mmCIF file of C-alpha atoms and ligand atoms in Angstrom:
data_model
loop_
_atom_site.group_PDB
_atom_site.id
_atom_site.type_symbol
_atom_site.label_atom_id
_atom_site.label_comp_id
_atom_site.label_asym_id
_atom_site.label_seq_id
_atom_site.Cartn_x
_atom_site.Cartn_y
_atom_site.Cartn_z
ATOM 1 C CA MET L 267 -0.208 -0.294 -0.025
ATOM 2 C CA ALA L 268 0.895 3.491 -0.480
ATOM 3 C CA ALA L 269 2.756 5.245 1.913
ATOM 4 C CA PRO L 270 0.338 9.093 1.435
ATOM 5 C CA MET L 271 -3.045 6.554 1.053
ATOM 6 C CA LYS L 272 -1.970 4.749 4.738
ATOM 7 C CA ARG L 273 -1.735 8.273 5.623
ATOM 8 C CA ASN L 274 -5.505 9.183 4.434
ATOM 9 C CA LEU L 275 -6.707 5.679 6.343
ATOM 10 C CA LEU L 276 -5.088 6.427 10.307
ATOM 11 C CA SER L 277 -6.614 10.624 9.955
ATOM 12 C CA PHE L 278 -9.829 8.909 8.912
ATOM 13 C CA PHE L 279 -10.314 6.773 11.657
ATOM 14 C CA LYS L 280 -8.419 9.292 14.654
ATOM 15 C CA PHE L 281 -11.051 11.245 12.407
ATOM 16 C CA ILE L 282 -14.217 8.414 13.755
ATOM 17 C CA VAL L 283 -12.762 7.294 17.191
ATOM 18 C CA PHE L 284 -12.768 11.504 18.319
ATOM 19 C CA PHE L 285 -16.189 12.182 16.851
ATOM 20 C CA VAL L 286 -17.853 9.156 18.194
ATOM 21 C CA SER L 287 -15.983 9.652 21.894
ATOM 22 C CA SER L 288 -17.634 13.238 22.138
ATOM 23 C CA LEU L 289 -20.234 12.271 21.019
ATOM 24 C CA ILE L 290 -20.238 10.414 24.573
ATOM 25 C CA ILE L 291 -19.316 12.714 26.375
ATOM 26 C CA ASN L 292 -21.980 15.053 24.757
ATOM 27 C CA ASN L 293 -25.173 12.492 26.130
ATOM 28 C CA VAL L 294 -22.779 11.760 29.197
ATOM 29 C CA ILE L 295 -22.340 15.237 30.575
ATOM 30 C CA GLY L 296 -26.084 16.563 29.024
ATOM 31 C CA GLU L 297 -27.828 13.411 30.680
ATOM 32 C CA ASN L 298 -25.755 14.261 34.285
ATOM 33 C CA SER L 299 -26.944 18.638 33.664
ATOM 34 C CA HIS L 300 -30.344 17.838 33.226
ATOM 35 C CA HIS L 301 -30.927 15.668 36.314
ATOM 36 C CA LEU L 302 -29.065 18.485 38.579
ATOM 37 C CA HIS L 303 -32.071 20.358 37.824
ATOM 38 C CA GLU L 304 -34.510 18.228 38.551
ATOM 39 C CA TYR L 305 -36.807 18.757 41.467
ATOM 40 C CA PHE L 306 -38.976 17.379 44.532
ATOM 41 C CA LEU L 307 -41.579 19.331 44.923
ATOM 42 C CA CYS L 308 -44.716 20.539 47.761
ATOM 43 C CA ARG L 309 -47.105 17.565 47.952
ATOM 44 C CA LYS L 310 -49.728 20.083 48.359
ATOM 45 C CA CYS L 311 -49.059 22.771 45.954
ATOM 46 C CA GLY L 312 -46.442 22.354 43.645
ATOM 47 C CA ARG L 313 -43.273 24.511 44.969
ATOM 48 C CA GLU L 314 -39.975 24.040 43.900
ATOM 49 C CA ILE L 315 -38.680 22.807 47.759
ATOM 50 C CA VAL L 316 -34.938 20.279 46.785
ATOM 51 C CA GLU L 317 -33.366 20.340 43.605
ATOM 52 C CA LEU L 318 -32.560 16.175 43.823
ATOM 53 C CA SER L 319 -28.735 17.204 43.712
ATOM 54 C CA ASN L 320 -28.628 18.779 46.932
ATOM 55 C CA LEU L 321 -29.831 15.788 48.938
ATOM 56 C CA LYS L 322 -26.693 14.230 51.069
ATOM 57 C CA ASN L 323 -27.402 11.510 53.288
ATOM 58 C CA VAL L 324 -27.403 12.181 57.178
ATOM 59 C CA PRO L 325 -27.708 9.245 58.783
ATOM 60 C CA SER L 326 -29.220 8.933 62.882
ATOM 61 C CA SER L 327 -27.978 6.889 65.149
ATOM 62 C CA VAL L 328 -31.802 6.951 66.533
ATOM 63 C CA ALA L 329 -33.404 6.353 63.740
ATOM 64 C CA LEU L 330 -36.289 3.451 63.979
ATOM 65 C CA ARG L 331 -35.081 1.993 60.457
ATOM 66 C CA GLN L 332 -33.565 3.007 57.349
ATOM 67 C CA ARG L 333 -33.343 2.283 54.789
ATOM 68 C CA ASN L 334 -31.009 3.319 50.980
ATOM 69 C CA GLU L 335 -33.756 4.364 47.639
ATOM 70 C CA THR L 336 -33.463 5.318 44.062
ATOM 71 C CA LEU L 337 -35.919 8.570 44.276
ATOM 72 C CA GLY L 338 -35.704 9.494 40.532
ATOM 73 C CA HIS L 339 -32.036 9.791 39.219
ATOM 74 C CA LYS L 340 -30.572 9.712 41.754
ATOM 75 C CA GLU L 341 -29.791 6.372 43.825
ATOM 76 C CA GLU L 342 -28.492 5.362 47.558
ATOM 77 C CA VAL L 343 -30.552 8.117 49.353
ATOM 78 C CA LEU L 344 -30.964 7.669 53.017
ATOM 79 C CA VAL L 345 -34.779 7.523 54.154
ATOM 80 C CA GLN L 346 -34.954 7.143 57.770
ATOM 81 C CA LEU L 347 -38.040 6.724 59.483
ATOM 82 C CA PHE L 348 -38.629 8.736 62.675
ATOM 83 C CA LYS L 349 -41.769 8.972 65.653
ATOM 84 C CA ASN L 350 -42.129 11.681 67.455
ATOM 85 C CA PRO L 351 -43.218 12.206 71.126
ATOM 86 C CA GLN L 352 -46.744 12.197 70.137
ATOM 87 C CA ASN L 353 -46.731 8.874 68.297
ATOM 88 C CA VAL L 354 -47.027 10.339 64.308
ATOM 89 C CA PHE L 355 -44.346 7.720 62.432
ATOM 90 C CA TYR L 356 -41.960 10.525 59.601
ATOM 91 C CA GLU L 357 -40.245 9.003 56.282
ATOM 92 C CA VAL L 358 -37.183 11.393 56.096
ATOM 93 C CA ILE L 359 -34.404 12.491 53.064
ATOM 94 C CA THR L 360 -31.603 14.759 53.614
ATOM 95 C CA ALA L 361 -30.233 17.484 51.963
ATOM 96 C CA THR L 362 -28.018 20.856 51.838
ATOM 97 C CA GLN L 363 -30.279 23.320 51.140
ATOM 98 C CA ALA L 364 -33.852 24.007 49.793
ATOM 99 C CA ASN L 365 -36.777 26.343 49.189
ATOM 100 C CA VAL L 366 -38.458 26.691 53.033
ATOM 101 C CA PHE L 367 -39.421 28.952 55.249
ATOM 102 C CA ARG L 368 -38.112 28.766 59.161
ATOM 103 C CA ALA L 369 -42.000 28.164 60.858
ATOM 104 C CA SER L 370 -40.670 28.002 64.515
ATOM 105 C CA GLN L 371 -37.466 28.821 66.982
ATOM 106 C CA GLU L 372 -35.045 27.034 67.509
ATOM 107 C CA THR L 373 -35.200 24.183 70.117
ATOM 108 C CA GLY L 374 -33.648 21.064 71.587
ATOM 109 C CA GLY L 375 -35.289 18.803 73.381
ATOM 110 C CA ASP L 376 -36.198 15.725 71.876
ATOM 111 C CA THR L 377 -34.227 15.138 68.752
ATOM 112 C CA TRP L 378 -33.975 13.049 66.070
ATOM 113 C CA TRP L 379 -30.204 13.514 65.631
ATOM 114 C CA PRO L 380 -28.999 14.063 69.049
ATOM 115 C CA GLY L 381 -26.309 16.629 68.690
ATOM 116 C CA PHE L 382 -28.431 19.261 66.991
ATOM 117 C CA ASN L 383 -31.522 21.596 68.157
ATOM 118 C CA TRP L 384 -33.894 21.990 64.596
ATOM 119 C CA ILE L 385 -35.959 24.515 63.674
ATOM 120 C CA ILE L 386 -39.658 23.839 61.963
ATOM 121 C CA LEU L 387 -39.901 23.765 57.805
ATOM 122 C CA GLY L 388 -42.655 24.979 55.805
ATOM 123 C CA CYS L 389 -43.282 25.679 52.231
ATOM 124 C CA PRO L 390 -42.550 28.974 51.515
ATOM 125 C CA GLN L 391 -45.821 28.965 49.299
ATOM 126 C CA CYS L 392 -48.512 27.866 51.013
ATOM 127 C CA ARG L 393 -46.297 27.011 54.699
ATOM 128 C CA GLN L 394 -47.444 23.004 54.529
ATOM 129 C CA HIS L 395 -45.176 21.460 56.759
ATOM 130 C CA ILE L 396 -42.339 19.937 54.795
ATOM 131 C CA GLY L 397 -39.248 19.239 57.499
ATOM 132 C CA TRP L 398 -36.343 20.741 60.101
ATOM 133 C CA GLU L 399 -33.086 22.479 60.309
ATOM 134 C CA TYR L 400 -30.935 20.864 62.242
ATOM 135 C CA ILE L 401 -28.729 23.260 63.427
ATOM 136 C CA PRO L 402 -25.245 21.765 65.554
ATOM 137 C CA GLN L 403 -26.203 22.953 69.644
ATOM 138 C CA SER L 404 -21.916 23.106 69.492
ATOM 139 C CA LYS L 405 -20.423 26.536 67.980
ATOM 140 C CA ASN L 406 -16.800 24.350 68.495
ATOM 141 C CA THR L 407 -17.552 21.554 65.306
ATOM 142 C CA ASP L 408 -17.216 20.909 62.445
ATOM 143 C CA GLU L 409 -20.551 19.798 62.579
ATOM 144 C CA GLU L 410 -22.794 21.853 59.784
ATOM 145 C CA SER L 411 -26.685 22.320 59.621
ATOM 146 C CA PHE L 412 -28.435 20.101 56.881
ATOM 147 C CA LEU L 413 -32.520 19.863 56.395
ATOM 148 C CA GLY L 414 -34.387 16.868 57.580
ATOM 149 C CA LEU L 415 -37.900 16.659 55.012
ATOM 150 C CA VAL L 416 -41.502 14.431 54.991
ATOM 151 C CA LEU L 417 -40.711 12.469 52.022
ATOM 152 C CA GLY L 418 -44.516 12.384 52.077
ATOM 153 C CA ASN L 419 -45.224 15.701 51.794
ATOM 154 C CA LEU L 420 -42.869 15.909 48.790
ATOM 155 C CA LEU L 421 -43.793 14.789 45.267
ATOM 156 C CA TYR L 422 -41.157 14.518 42.535
ATOM 157 C CA GLU L 423 -41.682 16.493 39.869
ATOM 158 C CA ASN L 424 -41.534 13.681 36.655
ATOM 159 C CA GLU L 425 -44.091 11.714 38.935
ATOM 160 C CA ALA L 426 -45.996 15.543 38.932
ATOM 161 C CA ASP L 427 -46.307 15.677 35.298
ATOM 162 C CA GLU L 428 -47.546 12.402 35.355
ATOM 163 C CA LEU L 429 -49.771 13.425 37.028
ATOM 164 C CA ILE L 430 -50.890 16.034 35.530
ATOM 165 C CA SER L 431 -51.006 14.344 32.211
ATOM 166 C CA SER L 432 -53.132 11.308 33.584
ATOM 167 C CA ASN L 433 -55.690 13.704 34.189
HETATM 168 C C1 NAG K 711 -26.853 2.934 51.898
HETATM 169 O O1 NAG K 711 -25.508 2.500 51.353
HETATM 170 C C2 NAG K 711 -24.443 2.821 51.980
HETATM 171 C C3 NAG K 711 -23.365 3.290 50.235
HETATM 172 O O2 NAG K 711 -23.900 1.943 49.870
HETATM 173 C C4 NAG K 711 -24.283 1.897 52.417
HETATM 174 O O3 NAG K 711 -22.583 2.191 53.832
HETATM 175 C C5 NAG K 711 -25.143 1.625 54.166
HETATM 176 O O4 NAG K 711 -24.901 0.789 54.516
HETATM 177 C C6 NAG K 711 -26.560 1.382 53.166
HETATM 178 N N1 NAG K 711 -27.646 1.725 54.133
HETATM 179 C C7 NAG K 711 -28.655 0.818 54.066
HETATM 180 C C8 NAG K 711 -29.172 1.263 55.266
HETATM 181 O O5 NAG K 711 -28.593 -0.013 53.107
HETATM 182 ZN ZN1 ZN K 712 -46.437 24.095 48.579
#
C-alpha cells in the first residue's frame, strides 16, 4: 500500500474515534446536567422545594429504620423512619439546602439527630409542613446544619408530570 493512502486511512480512523467519543461525552454531560435540575415539589401546591443534587445522606443513630432508595435519578438516597412524641411516624430524607421558610424558634429537646437543635420548616408558598432544619448545638464543631425533609409531603417532579398528563 502506498504511504499517502495509509496516512489518509489513519487520519480517517482518528476522526471516527474522535467523533464517536465526543458524541458519548456530550450525552453523558447532557444527561447529568439535566438531572441536576430536577426537583422534589411541595405535594400540596407544587412549589419547587429541593433539587435532587442537594440531597445528602446524614445517618441518624436514633432512626427506627433506614433504607437506601433510588428517588428520581438519584441512587442510594437514605430514607429514615422516625416517630415523634405524639406517635406520628415520618419518613425523612436529608439535604444541604432547599426552598423553605422557618416556622418556629430553634428547639433543643426530642431531637432525631443527637447534638442538633431543630427548627420547623414549611413550604414558602402554601405553608405546608415540609420538615426541619438541624443546627449543631455546639458552636465548636465541624458539623454543619442540614435539613430533614418529610418524604410523604414531597412529590418528585416527573411523578407530577405524569399526574398532570393523566388528568
Ligand atoms: C446505604 O448505602 C450506603 C452506601 O453504599 C451504605 O454504606 C449503607 O450501609 C446503606 N444503608 C442501608 C440502610 O442499606
Ligand atoms: Zn406548598
